[in-house]
Coordinates of C-alpha atoms in Angstrom, one line a residue:
M1 CA -24.8 8.5 -58.4
T2 CA -27.1 5.7 -57.5
K3 CA -27.9 4.6 -54.0
W4 CA -26.0 1.3 -54.2
R5 CA -23.0 3.2 -55.6
K6 CA -22.9 5.4 -52.5
V7 CA -22.9 2.3 -50.3
L8 CA -20.0 0.7 -52.2
N9 CA -17.8 3.7 -52.1
K10 CA -16.6 3.1 -48.6
Q11 CA -16.1 -0.6 -49.2
T12 CA -14.1 -0.4 -52.4
I13 CA -10.6 0.8 -53.4
Y14 CA -9.3 2.2 -56.7
I15 CA -6.2 0.6 -58.3
T16 CA -4.5 1.3 -61.7
G17 CA -2.2 -0.6 -63.9
E18 CA -0.1 0.6 -66.8
A19 CA 1.7 -0.7 -69.8
R20 CA 3.4 0.6 -72.9
T21 CA 1.9 0.1 -76.3
T22 CA 3.6 -0.1 -79.7
I23 CA 4.9 3.1 -81.1
D24 CA 2.2 3.1 -83.9
N25 CA -0.7 2.4 -81.6
A26 CA -3.3 5.2 -81.3
I27 CA -3.1 5.0 -77.5
T28 CA 0.7 5.8 -77.6
K29 CA 0.1 8.7 -79.9
M30 CA -2.8 10.1 -77.7
F31 CA -1.7 9.2 -74.2
G32 CA 1.8 7.8 -74.3
T33 CA 0.9 4.8 -72.0
F34 CA -2.0 2.4 -71.6
Y35 CA -3.8 2.6 -68.3
I36 CA -6.5 0.4 -66.8
A37 CA -8.4 1.3 -63.6
F38 CA -10.3 -1.0 -61.3
E39 CA -12.7 -0.4 -58.5
I40 CA -12.5 -3.4 -56.3
M41 CA -14.5 -4.6 -53.3
L42 CA -11.8 -5.0 -50.7
S43 CA -13.6 -7.7 -48.7
T44 CA -14.2 -10.0 -51.7
D45 CA -11.6 -8.9 -54.3
E46 CA -14.5 -8.5 -56.8
I47 CA -14.1 -6.1 -59.6
V48 CA -17.1 -3.7 -59.5
D49 CA -16.0 -1.2 -62.1
V50 CA -13.4 -0.9 -64.8
D51 CA -12.2 1.7 -67.2
C52 CA -9.2 2.2 -69.5
N53 CA -7.8 4.9 -71.8
A54 CA -8.4 3.1 -75.0
T55 CA -9.3 5.4 -77.9
L56 CA -12.5 3.8 -78.9
R57 CA -15.6 3.5 -76.7
L58 CA -16.3 0.0 -77.9
T59 CA -12.8 -1.0 -76.8
R60 CA -13.3 0.5 -73.4
D61 CA -16.7 -1.2 -73.1
F62 CA -15.4 -4.6 -74.2
V63 CA -12.5 -4.4 -71.7
T64 CA -14.9 -3.5 -69.0
R65 CA -17.1 -6.6 -69.8
L66 CA -14.0 -8.9 -69.8
F67 CA -13.1 -7.9 -66.2
L68 CA -16.4 -6.9 -64.5
N69 CA -17.7 -9.0 -61.6
H70 CA -14.5 -11.2 -61.6
N71 CA -12.3 -11.8 -58.6
I72 CA -9.1 -9.9 -59.4
I73 CA -6.9 -12.5 -57.6
K74 CA -8.7 -15.9 -57.9
D75 CA -9.7 -15.3 -61.6
E76 CA -6.2 -14.3 -62.7
E77 CA -5.7 -17.2 -65.1
L78 CA -9.3 -17.1 -66.4
L79 CA -9.0 -13.3 -67.1
K80 CA -5.7 -13.8 -68.9
Q81 CA -7.3 -16.6 -71.0
E82 CA -10.3 -14.4 -71.8
I83 CA -8.0 -11.6 -73.0
V84 CA -6.0 -14.0 -75.2
T85 CA -9.0 -15.8 -76.7
R86 CA -11.4 -12.9 -77.1
Y87 CA -9.5 -9.6 -77.6
F88 CA -7.8 -9.3 -80.9
G89 CA -7.1 -5.6 -81.0
S90 CA -3.6 -4.1 -81.2
S91 CA -3.4 -3.5 -77.4
S92 CA -3.8 -7.1 -76.2
K93 CA -0.3 -7.3 -74.7
A94 CA -0.7 -3.9 -73.0
I95 CA -4.0 -5.1 -71.5
L96 CA -2.4 -8.2 -70.1
T97 CA 0.6 -6.2 -68.7
A98 CA -1.6 -3.5 -67.3
Y99 CA -3.8 -6.1 -65.6
H100 CA -0.8 -7.8 -64.1
D101 CA 0.6 -4.4 -62.9
A102 CA -2.8 -3.6 -61.3
L103 CA -3.0 -7.0 -59.7
Q104 CA 0.5 -6.6 -58.1
H105 CA -0.5 -3.1 -56.8
Y106 CA -3.7 -4.5 -55.4
K107 CA -2.0 -7.3 -53.6
K108 CA 0.5 -4.9 -52.0
V109 CA -2.2 -2.4 -51.0
K110 CA -4.3 -5.2 -49.5
N111 CA -1.4 -6.6 -47.6
D112 CA -0.4 -3.1 -46.3
L113 CA -4.0 -2.4 -45.1
K114 CA -4.0 -5.7 -43.2
E115 CA -0.7 -4.8 -41.5
K116 CA -2.2 -1.5 -40.3
R117 CA -5.1 -3.3 -38.6

């Protein structure tokens, strides 16, 4: 773990989103459900890391590049547009749905944390 990573750990939170994929999708056959995970800087809503359970490394890397360094809230429309115009794999709808699910979880968690303060 790098030094900057240690610093970020106490300033970030981990959120996941999930979605179903088509019955003939390799993700469905291997995992049952598509998951995407985000590490987000709570103070800025910036996505600092991303992973998903796609079956191919290139897919995971491409999805990471789509989301990395974006604001999970403010860049919602931009991120959706990026997925629609750049990702042409069989899981595009699942990625959109899982992102939306993660975004809703993030907003709820962030609101809950504000109320506790």
